[in-house]
Coordinates of C-alpha atoms in Angstrom, one line a residue:
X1 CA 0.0 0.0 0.0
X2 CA 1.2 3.8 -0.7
X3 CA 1.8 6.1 1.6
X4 CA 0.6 9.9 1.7
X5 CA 3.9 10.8 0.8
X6 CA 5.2 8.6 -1.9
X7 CA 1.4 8.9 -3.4
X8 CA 2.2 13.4 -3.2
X9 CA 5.9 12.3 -4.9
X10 CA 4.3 10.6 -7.8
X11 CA 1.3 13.4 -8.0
X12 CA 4.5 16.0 -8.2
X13 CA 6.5 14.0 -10.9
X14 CA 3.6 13.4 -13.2
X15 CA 2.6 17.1 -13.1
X16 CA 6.0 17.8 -14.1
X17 CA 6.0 15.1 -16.4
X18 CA 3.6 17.1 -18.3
X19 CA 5.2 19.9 -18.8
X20 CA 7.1 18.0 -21.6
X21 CA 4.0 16.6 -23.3
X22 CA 3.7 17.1 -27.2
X23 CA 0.4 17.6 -27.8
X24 CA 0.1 20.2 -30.6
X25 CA -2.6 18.8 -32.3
X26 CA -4.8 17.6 -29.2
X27 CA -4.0 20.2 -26.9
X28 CA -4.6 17.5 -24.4
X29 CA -1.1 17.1 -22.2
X30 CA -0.4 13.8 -19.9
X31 CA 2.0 13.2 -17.3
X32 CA 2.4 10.0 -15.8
X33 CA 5.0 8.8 -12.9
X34 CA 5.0 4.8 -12.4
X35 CA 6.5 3.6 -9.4
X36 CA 8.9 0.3 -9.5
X37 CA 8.8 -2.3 -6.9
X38 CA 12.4 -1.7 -6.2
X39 CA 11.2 1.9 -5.6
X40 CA 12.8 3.8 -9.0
X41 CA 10.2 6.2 -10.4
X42 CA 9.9 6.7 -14.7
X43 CA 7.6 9.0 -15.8
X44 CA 6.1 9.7 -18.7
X45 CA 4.2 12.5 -21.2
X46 CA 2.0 12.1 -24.1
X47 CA 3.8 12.4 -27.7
X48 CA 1.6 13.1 -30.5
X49 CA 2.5 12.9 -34.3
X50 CA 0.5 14.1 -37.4
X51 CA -0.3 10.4 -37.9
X52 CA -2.5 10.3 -34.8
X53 CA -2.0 6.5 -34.4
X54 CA 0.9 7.0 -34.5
X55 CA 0.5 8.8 -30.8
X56 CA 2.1 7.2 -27.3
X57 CA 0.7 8.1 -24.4
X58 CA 2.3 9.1 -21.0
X59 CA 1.5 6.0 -19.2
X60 CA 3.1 3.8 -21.9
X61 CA 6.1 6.2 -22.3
X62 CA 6.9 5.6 -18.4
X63 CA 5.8 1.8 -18.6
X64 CA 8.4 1.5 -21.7
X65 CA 11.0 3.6 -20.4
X66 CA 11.2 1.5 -16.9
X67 CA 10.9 -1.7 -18.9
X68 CA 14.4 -1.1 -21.0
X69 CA 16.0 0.4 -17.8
X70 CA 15.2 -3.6 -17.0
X71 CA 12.0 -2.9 -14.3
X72 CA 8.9 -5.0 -15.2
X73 CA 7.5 -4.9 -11.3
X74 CA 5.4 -2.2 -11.0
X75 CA 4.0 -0.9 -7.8
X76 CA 1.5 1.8 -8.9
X77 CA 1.6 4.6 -11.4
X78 CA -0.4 8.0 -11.7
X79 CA -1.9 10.0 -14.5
X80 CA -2.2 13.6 -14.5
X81 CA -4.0 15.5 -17.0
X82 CA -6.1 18.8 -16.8
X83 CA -9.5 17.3 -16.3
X84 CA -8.1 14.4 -14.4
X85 CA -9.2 11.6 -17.2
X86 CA -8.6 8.0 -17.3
X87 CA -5.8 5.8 -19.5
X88 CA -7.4 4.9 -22.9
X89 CA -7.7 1.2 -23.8
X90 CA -4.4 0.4 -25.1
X91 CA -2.8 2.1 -22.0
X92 CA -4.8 -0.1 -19.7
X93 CA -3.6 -3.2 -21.9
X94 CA -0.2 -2.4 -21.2
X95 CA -1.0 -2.0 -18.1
X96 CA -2.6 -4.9 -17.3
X97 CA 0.3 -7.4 -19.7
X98 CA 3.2 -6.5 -15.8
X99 CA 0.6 -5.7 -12.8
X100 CA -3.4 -6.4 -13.2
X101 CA -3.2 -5.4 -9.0
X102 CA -1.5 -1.9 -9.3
X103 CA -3.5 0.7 -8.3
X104 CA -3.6 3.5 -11.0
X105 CA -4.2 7.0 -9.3
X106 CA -5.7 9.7 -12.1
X107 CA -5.5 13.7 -10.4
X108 CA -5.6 16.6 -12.1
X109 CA -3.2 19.7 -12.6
X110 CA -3.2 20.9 -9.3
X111 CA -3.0 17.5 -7.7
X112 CA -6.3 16.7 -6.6
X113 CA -6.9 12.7 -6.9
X114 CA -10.1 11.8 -8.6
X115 CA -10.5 8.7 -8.2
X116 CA -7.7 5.6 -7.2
X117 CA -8.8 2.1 -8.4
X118 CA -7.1 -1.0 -10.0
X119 CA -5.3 -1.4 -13.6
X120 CA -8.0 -4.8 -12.7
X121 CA -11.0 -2.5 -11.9
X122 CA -9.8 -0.1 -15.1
X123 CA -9.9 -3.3 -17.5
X124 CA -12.2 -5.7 -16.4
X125 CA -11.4 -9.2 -18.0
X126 CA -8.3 -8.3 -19.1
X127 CA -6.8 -10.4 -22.1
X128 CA -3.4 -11.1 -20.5
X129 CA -0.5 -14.2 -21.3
X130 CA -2.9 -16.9 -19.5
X131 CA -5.4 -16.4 -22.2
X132 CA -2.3 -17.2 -24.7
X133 CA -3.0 -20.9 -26.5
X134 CA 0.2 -22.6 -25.7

């Protein structure tokens, strides 16, 4: 379980986080700080490109980053955005392929948490590598 603190530490690195978004074309910025079980924090901001599918979000940027730094235990990870809304689908996907159990805290610019819940609870029946025909 997070405390107050480290829970305020990843609220502060996301918003920051954000500052680096490129969103010219949404206007929409992300930040994201994901929290490692051996307690490194990788954050994250949303890049878009012209080709919008072409787009990666802040969550999958800091899940991405920490996974070639070697990290693939995850311990929780916020998202900041202005209106304080929710990963998209292939963000909870991601999500859900290293931690269905992590608890993904969404706040808003000035760090007010809107609502705390499970990648589990975000993604309910989740398609992960146990679904996988062998």
């Amino acid at each position: 379980m997070l405390t107050q603190a480290q829970k305020d530490e990843l609220i502060r690195q996301a918003i920051d986080a954000r500052k680096n978004s490129y969103s010219p074309y949404s206007k929409y910025a992300v930040g994201s700080a994901l929290l490692t079980k051996t307690g490194k924090i990788y954050t994250g901001a949303n890049v878009e490109n012209a080709v919008l599918p072409l787009t990666n979000c802040a969550e999958r940027t800091a899940i991405f980053k920490a996974v070639t730094d070697g990290e693939k235990l995850f311990e929780a990870i916020v998202v900041v955005t202005e209106n304080a809304g929710t990963p998209c689908g292939s963000c909870r996907q991601v999500m859900a392929e290293f931690n269905l159990d992590m608890p993904v805290i969404i706040a808003d610019t000035s760090g007010k948490i809107a609502c705390e819940m499970t990648v589990a609870q975000l993604l309910p029946g989740a398609f992960t590598p146990k679904d996988l025909i062998p």
